[in-house]
PDB file of C-alpha atoms and ligand atoms in Angstrom:
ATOM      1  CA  UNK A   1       0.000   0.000   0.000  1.00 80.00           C
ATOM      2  CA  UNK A   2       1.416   3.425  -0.677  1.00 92.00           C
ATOM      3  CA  UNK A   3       2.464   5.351   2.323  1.00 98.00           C
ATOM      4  CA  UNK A   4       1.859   8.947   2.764  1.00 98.00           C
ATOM      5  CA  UNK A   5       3.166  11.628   4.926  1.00 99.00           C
ATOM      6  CA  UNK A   6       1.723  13.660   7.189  1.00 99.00           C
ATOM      7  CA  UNK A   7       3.799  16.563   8.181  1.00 99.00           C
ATOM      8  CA  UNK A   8       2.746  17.883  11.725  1.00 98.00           C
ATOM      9  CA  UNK A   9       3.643  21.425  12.584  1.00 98.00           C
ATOM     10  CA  UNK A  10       2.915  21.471  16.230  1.00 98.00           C
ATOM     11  CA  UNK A  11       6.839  21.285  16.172  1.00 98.00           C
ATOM     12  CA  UNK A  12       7.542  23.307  13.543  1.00 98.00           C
ATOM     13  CA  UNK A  13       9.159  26.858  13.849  1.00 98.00           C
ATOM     14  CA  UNK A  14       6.268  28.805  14.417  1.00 97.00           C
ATOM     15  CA  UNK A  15       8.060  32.123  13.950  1.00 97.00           C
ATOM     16  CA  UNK A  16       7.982  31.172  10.293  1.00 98.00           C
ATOM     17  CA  UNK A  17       5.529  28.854   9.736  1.00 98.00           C
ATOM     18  CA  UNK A  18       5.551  29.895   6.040  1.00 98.00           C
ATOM     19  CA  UNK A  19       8.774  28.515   5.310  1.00 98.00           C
ATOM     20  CA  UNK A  20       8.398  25.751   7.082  1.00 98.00           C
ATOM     21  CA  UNK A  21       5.106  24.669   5.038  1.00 98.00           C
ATOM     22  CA  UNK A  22       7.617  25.284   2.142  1.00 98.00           C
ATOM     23  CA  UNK A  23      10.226  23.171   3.905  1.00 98.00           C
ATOM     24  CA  UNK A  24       7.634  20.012   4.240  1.00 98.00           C
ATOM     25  CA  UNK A  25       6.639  20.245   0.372  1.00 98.00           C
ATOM     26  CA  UNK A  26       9.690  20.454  -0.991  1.00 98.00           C
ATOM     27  CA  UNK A  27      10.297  17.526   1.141  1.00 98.00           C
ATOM     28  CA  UNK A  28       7.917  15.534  -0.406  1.00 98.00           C
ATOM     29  CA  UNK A  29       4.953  15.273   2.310  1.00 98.00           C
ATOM     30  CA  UNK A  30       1.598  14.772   1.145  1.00 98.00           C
ATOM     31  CA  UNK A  31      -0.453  16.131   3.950  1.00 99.00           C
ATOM     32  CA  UNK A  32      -0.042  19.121   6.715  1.00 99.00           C
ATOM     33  CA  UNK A  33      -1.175  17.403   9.653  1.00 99.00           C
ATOM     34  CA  UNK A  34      -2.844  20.604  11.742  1.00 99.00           C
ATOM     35  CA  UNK A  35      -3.361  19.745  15.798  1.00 98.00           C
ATOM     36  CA  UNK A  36      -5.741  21.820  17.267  1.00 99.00           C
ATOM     37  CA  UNK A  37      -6.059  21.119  21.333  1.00 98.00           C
ATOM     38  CA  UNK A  38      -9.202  22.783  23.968  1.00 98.00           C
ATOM     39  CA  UNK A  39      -7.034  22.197  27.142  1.00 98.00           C
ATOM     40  CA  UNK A  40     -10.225  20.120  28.132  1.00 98.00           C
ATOM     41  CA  UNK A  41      -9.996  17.422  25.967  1.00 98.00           C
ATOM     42  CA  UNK A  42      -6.160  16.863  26.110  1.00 98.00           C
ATOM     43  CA  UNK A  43      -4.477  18.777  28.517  1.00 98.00           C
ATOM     44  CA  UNK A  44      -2.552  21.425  26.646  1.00 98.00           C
ATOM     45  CA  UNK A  45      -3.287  24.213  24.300  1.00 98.00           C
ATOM     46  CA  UNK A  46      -2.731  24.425  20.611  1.00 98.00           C
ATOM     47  CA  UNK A  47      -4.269  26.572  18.247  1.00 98.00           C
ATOM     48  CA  UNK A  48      -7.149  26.820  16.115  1.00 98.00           C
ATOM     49  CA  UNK A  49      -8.740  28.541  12.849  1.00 98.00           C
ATOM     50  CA  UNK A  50      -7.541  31.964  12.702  1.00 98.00           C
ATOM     51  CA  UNK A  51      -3.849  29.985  12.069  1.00 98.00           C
ATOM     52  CA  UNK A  52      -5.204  27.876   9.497  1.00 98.00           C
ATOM     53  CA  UNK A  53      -6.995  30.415   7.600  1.00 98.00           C
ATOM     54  CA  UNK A  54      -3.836  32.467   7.957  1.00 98.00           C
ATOM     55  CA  UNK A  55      -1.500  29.716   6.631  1.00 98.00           C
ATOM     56  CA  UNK A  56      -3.880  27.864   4.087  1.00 98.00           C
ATOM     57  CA  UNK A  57      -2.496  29.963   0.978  1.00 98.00           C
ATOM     58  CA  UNK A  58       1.098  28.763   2.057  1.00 98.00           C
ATOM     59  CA  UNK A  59       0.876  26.186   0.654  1.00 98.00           C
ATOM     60  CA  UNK A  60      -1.083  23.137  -2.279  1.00 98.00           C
ATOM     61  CA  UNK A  61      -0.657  20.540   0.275  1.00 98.00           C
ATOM     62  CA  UNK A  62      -3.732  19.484   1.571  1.00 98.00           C
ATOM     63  CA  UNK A  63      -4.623  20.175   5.733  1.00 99.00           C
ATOM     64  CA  UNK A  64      -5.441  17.094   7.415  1.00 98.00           C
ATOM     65  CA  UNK A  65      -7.252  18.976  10.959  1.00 99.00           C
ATOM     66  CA  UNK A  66      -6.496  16.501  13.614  1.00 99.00           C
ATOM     67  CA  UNK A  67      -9.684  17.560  16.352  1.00 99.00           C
ATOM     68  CA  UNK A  68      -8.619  17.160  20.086  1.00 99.00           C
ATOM     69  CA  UNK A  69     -11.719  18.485  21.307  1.00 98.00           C
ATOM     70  CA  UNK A  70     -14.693  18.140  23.189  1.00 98.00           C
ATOM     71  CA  UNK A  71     -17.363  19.798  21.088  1.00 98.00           C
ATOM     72  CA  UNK A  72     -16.342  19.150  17.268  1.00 98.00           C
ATOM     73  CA  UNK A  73     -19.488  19.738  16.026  1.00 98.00           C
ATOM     74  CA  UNK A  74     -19.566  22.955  16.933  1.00 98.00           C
ATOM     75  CA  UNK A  75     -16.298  23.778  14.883  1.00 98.00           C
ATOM     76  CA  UNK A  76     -16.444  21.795  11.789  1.00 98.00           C
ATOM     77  CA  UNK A  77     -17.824  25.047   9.585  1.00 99.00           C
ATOM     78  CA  UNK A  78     -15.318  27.096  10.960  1.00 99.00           C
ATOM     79  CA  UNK A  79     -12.747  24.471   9.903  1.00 99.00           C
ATOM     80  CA  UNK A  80     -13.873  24.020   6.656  1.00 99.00           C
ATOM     81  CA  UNK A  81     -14.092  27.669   5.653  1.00 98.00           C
ATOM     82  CA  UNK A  82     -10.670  27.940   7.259  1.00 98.00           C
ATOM     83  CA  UNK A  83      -9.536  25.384   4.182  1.00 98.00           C
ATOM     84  CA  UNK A  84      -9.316  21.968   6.000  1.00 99.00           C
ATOM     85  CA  UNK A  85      -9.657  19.167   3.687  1.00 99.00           C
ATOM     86  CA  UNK A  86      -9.845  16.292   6.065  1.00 99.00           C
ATOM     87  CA  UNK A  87     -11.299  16.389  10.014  1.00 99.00           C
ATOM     88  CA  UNK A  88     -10.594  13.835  12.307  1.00 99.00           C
ATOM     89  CA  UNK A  89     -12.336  14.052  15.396  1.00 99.00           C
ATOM     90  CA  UNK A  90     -11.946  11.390  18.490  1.00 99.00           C
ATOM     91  CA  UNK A  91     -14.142   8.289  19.390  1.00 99.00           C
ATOM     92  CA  UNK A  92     -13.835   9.456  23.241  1.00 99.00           C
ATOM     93  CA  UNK A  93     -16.020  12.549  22.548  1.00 98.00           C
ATOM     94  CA  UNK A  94     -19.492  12.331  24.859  1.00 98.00           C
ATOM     95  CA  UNK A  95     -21.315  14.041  21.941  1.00 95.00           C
ATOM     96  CA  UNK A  96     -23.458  12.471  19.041  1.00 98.00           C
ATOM     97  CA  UNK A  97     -20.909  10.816  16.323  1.00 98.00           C
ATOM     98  CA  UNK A  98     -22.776   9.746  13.315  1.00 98.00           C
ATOM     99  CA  UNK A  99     -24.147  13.126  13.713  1.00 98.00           C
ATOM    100  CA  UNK A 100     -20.277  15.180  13.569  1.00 99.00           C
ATOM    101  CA  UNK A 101     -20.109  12.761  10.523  1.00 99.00           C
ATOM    102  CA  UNK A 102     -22.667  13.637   8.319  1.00 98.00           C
ATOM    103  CA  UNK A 103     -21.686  17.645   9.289  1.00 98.00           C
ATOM    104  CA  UNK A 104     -17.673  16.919   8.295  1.00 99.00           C
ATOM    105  CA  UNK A 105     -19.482  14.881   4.933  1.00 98.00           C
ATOM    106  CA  UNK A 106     -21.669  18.034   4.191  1.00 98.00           C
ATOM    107  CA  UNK A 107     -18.879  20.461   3.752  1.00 98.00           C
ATOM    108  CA  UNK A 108     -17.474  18.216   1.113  1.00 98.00           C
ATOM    109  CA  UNK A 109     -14.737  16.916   3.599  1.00 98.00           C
ATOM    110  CA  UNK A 110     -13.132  13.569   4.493  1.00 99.00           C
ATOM    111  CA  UNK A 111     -13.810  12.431   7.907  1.00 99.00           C
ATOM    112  CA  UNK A 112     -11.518  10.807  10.161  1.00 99.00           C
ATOM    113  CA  UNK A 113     -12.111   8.895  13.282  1.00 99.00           C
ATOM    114  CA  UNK A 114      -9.367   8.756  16.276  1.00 99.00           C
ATOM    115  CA  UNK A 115      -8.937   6.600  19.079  1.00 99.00           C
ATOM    116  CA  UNK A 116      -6.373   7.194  21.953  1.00 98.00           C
ATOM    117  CA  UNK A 117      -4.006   4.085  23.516  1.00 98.00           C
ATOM    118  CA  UNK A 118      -6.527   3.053  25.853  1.00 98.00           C
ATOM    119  CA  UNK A 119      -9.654   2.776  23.832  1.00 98.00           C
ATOM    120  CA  UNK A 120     -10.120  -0.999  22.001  1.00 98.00           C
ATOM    121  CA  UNK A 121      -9.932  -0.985  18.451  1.00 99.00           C
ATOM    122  CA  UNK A 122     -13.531  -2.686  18.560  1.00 98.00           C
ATOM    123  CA  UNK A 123     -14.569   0.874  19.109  1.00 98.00           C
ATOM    124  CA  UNK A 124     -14.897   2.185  15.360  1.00 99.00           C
ATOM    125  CA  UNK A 125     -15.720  -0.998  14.151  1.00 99.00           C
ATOM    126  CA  UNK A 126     -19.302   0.477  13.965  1.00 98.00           C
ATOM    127  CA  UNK A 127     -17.798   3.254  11.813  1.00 98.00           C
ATOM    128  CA  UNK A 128     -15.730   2.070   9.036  1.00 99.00           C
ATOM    129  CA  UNK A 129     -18.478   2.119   6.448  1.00 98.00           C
ATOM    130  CA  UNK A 130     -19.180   5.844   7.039  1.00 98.00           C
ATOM    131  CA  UNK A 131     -15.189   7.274   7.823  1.00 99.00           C
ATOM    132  CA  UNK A 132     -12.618   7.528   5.193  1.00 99.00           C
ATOM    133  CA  UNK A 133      -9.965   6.971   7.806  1.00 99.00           C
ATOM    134  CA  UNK A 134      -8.808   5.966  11.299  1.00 99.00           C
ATOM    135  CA  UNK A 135      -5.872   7.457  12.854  1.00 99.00           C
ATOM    136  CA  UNK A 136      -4.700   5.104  15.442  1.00 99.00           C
ATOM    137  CA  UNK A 137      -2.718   7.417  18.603  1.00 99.00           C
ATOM    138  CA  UNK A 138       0.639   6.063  19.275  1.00 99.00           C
ATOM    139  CA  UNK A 139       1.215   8.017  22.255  1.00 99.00           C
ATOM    140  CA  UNK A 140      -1.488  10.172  24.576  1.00 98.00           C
ATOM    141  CA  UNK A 141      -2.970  13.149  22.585  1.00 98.00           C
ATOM    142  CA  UNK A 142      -1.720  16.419  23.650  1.00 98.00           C
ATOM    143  CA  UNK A 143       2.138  16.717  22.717  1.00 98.00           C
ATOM    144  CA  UNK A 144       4.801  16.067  20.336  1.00 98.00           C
ATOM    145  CA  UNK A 145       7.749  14.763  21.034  1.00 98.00           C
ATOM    146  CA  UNK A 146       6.762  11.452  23.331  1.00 98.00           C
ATOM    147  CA  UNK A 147       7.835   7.682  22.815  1.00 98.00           C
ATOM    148  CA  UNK A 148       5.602   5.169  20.446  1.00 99.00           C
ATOM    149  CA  UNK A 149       3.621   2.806  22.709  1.00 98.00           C
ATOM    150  CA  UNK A 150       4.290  -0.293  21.157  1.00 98.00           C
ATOM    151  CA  UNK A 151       0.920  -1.899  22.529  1.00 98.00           C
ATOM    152  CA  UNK A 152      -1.029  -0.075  19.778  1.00 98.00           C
ATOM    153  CA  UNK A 153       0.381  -1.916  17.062  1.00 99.00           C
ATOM    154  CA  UNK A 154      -1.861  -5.029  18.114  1.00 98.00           C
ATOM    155  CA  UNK A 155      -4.804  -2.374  17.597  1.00 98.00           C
ATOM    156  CA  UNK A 156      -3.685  -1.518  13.965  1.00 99.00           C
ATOM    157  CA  UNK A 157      -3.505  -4.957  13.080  1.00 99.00           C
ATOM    158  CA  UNK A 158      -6.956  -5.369  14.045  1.00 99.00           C
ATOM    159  CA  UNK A 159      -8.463  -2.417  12.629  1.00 99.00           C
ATOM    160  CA  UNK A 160      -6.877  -3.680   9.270  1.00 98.00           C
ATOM    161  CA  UNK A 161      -8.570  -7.215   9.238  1.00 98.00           C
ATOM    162  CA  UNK A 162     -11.788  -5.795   9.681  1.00 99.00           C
ATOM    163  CA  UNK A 163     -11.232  -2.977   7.045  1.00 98.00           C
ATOM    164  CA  UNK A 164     -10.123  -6.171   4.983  1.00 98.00           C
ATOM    165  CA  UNK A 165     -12.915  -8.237   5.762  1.00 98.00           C
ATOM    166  CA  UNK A 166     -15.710  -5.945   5.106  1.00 98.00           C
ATOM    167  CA  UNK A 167     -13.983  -5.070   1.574  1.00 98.00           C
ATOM    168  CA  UNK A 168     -13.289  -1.580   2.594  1.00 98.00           C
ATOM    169  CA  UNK A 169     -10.634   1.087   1.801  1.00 98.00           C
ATOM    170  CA  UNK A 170     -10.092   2.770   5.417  1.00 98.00           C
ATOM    171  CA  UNK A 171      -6.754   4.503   5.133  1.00 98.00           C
ATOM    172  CA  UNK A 172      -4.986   4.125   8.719  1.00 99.00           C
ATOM    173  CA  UNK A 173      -3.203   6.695  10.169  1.00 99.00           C
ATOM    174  CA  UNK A 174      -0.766   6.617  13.433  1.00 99.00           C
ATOM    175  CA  UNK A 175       0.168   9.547  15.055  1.00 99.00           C
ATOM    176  CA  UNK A 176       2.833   9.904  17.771  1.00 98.00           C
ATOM    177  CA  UNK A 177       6.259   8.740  18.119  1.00 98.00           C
ATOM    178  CA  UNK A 178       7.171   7.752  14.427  1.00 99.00           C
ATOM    179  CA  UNK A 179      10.326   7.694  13.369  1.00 98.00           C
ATOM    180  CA  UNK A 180      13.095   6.002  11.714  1.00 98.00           C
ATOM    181  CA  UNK A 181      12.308   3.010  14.011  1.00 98.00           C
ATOM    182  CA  UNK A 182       8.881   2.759  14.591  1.00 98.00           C
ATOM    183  CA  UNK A 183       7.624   3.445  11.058  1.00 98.00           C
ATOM    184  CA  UNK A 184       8.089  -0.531   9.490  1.00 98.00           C
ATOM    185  CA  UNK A 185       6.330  -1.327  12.221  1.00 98.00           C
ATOM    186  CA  UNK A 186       3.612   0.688  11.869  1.00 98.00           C
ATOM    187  CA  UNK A 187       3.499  -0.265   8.126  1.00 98.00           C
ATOM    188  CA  UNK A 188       3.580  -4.093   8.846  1.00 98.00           C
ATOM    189  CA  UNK A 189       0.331  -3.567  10.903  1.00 98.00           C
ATOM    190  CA  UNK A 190      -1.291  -1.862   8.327  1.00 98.00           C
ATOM    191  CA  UNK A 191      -0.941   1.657   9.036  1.00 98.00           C
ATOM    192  CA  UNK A 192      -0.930   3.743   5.764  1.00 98.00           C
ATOM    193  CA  UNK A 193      -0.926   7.594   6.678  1.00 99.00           C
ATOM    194  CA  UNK A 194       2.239   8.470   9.125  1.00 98.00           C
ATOM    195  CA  UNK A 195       1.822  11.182  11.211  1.00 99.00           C
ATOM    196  CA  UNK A 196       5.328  12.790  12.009  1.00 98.00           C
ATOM    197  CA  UNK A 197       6.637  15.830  14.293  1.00 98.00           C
ATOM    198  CA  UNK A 198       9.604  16.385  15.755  1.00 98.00           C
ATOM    199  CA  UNK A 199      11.352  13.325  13.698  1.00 98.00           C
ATOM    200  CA  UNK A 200      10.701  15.603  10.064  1.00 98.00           C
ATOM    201  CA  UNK A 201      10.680  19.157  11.733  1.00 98.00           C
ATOM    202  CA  UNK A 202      14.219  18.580  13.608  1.00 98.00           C
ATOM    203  CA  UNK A 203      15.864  16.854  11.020  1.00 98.00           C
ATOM    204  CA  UNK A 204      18.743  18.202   8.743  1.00 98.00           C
ATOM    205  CA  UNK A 205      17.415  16.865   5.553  1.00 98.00           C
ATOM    206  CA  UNK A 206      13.413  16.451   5.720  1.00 98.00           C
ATOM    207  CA  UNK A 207      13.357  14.723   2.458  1.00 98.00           C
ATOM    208  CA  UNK A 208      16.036  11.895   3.271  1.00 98.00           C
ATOM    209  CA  UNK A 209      14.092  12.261   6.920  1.00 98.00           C
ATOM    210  CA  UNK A 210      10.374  11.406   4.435  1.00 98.00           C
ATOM    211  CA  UNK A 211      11.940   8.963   2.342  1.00 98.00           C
ATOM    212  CA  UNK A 212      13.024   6.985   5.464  1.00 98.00           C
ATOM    213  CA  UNK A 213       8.871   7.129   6.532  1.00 98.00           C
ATOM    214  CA  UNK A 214       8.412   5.362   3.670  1.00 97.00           C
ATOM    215  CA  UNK A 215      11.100   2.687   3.582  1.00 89.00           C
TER     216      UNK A 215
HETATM  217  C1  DX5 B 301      -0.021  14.752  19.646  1.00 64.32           C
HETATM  218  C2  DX5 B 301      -0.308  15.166  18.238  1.00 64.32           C
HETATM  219  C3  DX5 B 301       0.712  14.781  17.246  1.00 64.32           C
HETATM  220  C4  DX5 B 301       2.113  15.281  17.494  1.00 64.32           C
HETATM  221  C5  DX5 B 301       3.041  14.190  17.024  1.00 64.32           C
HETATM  222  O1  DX5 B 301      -1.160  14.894  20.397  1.00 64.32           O
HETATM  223  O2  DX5 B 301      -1.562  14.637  17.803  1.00 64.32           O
HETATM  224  O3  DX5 B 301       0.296  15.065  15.905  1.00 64.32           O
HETATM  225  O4  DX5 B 301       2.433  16.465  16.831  1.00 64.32           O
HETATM  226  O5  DX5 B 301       4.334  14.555  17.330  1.00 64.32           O
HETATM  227  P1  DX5 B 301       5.582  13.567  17.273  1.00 64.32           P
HETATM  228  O6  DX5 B 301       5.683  13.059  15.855  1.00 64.32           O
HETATM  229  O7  DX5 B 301       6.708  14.439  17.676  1.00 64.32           O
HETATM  230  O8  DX5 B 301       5.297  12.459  18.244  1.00 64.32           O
HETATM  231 ZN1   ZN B 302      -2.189  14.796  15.692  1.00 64.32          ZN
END
């Protein structure tokens, strides 16, 4: 399966985020992966659609919005006038999910479903015929920069026998922790999309760092 890149710029150089965008499609990334955090549903801050709207023109590479909120719903238009192309949003959420579904589908979007380490993959099983993708966490939502928790690759695995057996194309994504080391791993178990940080943003050369993603 082909692999693509997600570049995310919660650890890019925010004092010029331009360049950096530039820096990531030069590389050869195929997504911007955009974090936005409520300090309710994840413990930490981000930011949120003024940014995007500010940075969408930056660049051609389409913004994969990565939701770490309670309350997607009420954000999704906001999103997509901001220029997202994808929204993830998380299982976790108390709210109504089929319903932040058809909202993310009526603004023309793709619509991604998340599930953090501790939450069974059996938990979007009900899902897969209505999401385009799952992104797996590899570490606790809320900050770059922490170690792969190898007990999620058992989850991928899963999630990519049922995709098989219902004769679906889910794309997987993993986010958190990927690297030189963790990504064949990550692509054995049937991840697809790879999320990556501070492995692309602090490396020397981002497109040897991308080609190594891929293997
Ligand atoms: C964490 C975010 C990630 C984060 C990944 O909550 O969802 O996208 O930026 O960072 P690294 O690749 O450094 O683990
Ligand atoms: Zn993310």
């Amino acid at each position: 399966m082909n692999t693509k890149i997600s570049a995310s710029i919660l650890s890019a150089d925010f004092g010029c985020l331009r360049d950096e965008l530039g820096r990531a499609e030069k590389a050869g990334c195929d997504l911007i992966h955009f974090d936005v955090m409520d300090g309710h549903f994840v413990p930490n801050l981000s930011y949120g659609v003024p940014v995007l709207k500010s940075i969408r023109h930056c660049t051609d590479l389409k913004f994969d919005v990565h939701l770490m909120i309670t309350d997607p719903l009420k954000y999704i238009d906001a999103f997509a006038d901001a220029g997202a192309d994808n929204i993830t949003f998380h299982e976790e959420i108390p709210g109504d999910k089929p319903e932040v579904i058809k909202k993310i589908r009526s603004r023309g979007l793709t619509v991604g479903m998340s599930i953090k380490p501790g939450t069974p993959a059996e938990a979007v099983f009900p899902y897969l015929r209505d999401i385009d993708m799952v992104l797996v966490m590899t570490v606790e939502p809320g900050f770059g920069g922490q170690g792969f928790i190898p007990e999620t690759l058992e989850k991928i695995s899963a999630i990519r026998s049922e995709i098989s057996r219902l004769g679906l194309s889910v794309d997987i994504e993993v986010d958190g922790g990927i690297g030189i080391k963790t990504s064949p791993k990550v692509r054995e178990a049937g991840a697809n999309v790879l999320v990556s940080g501070s492995y692309l943003f602090k490396s020397e050369d981002m497109a040897a760092a991308v080609a190594s993603l891929r293997g």
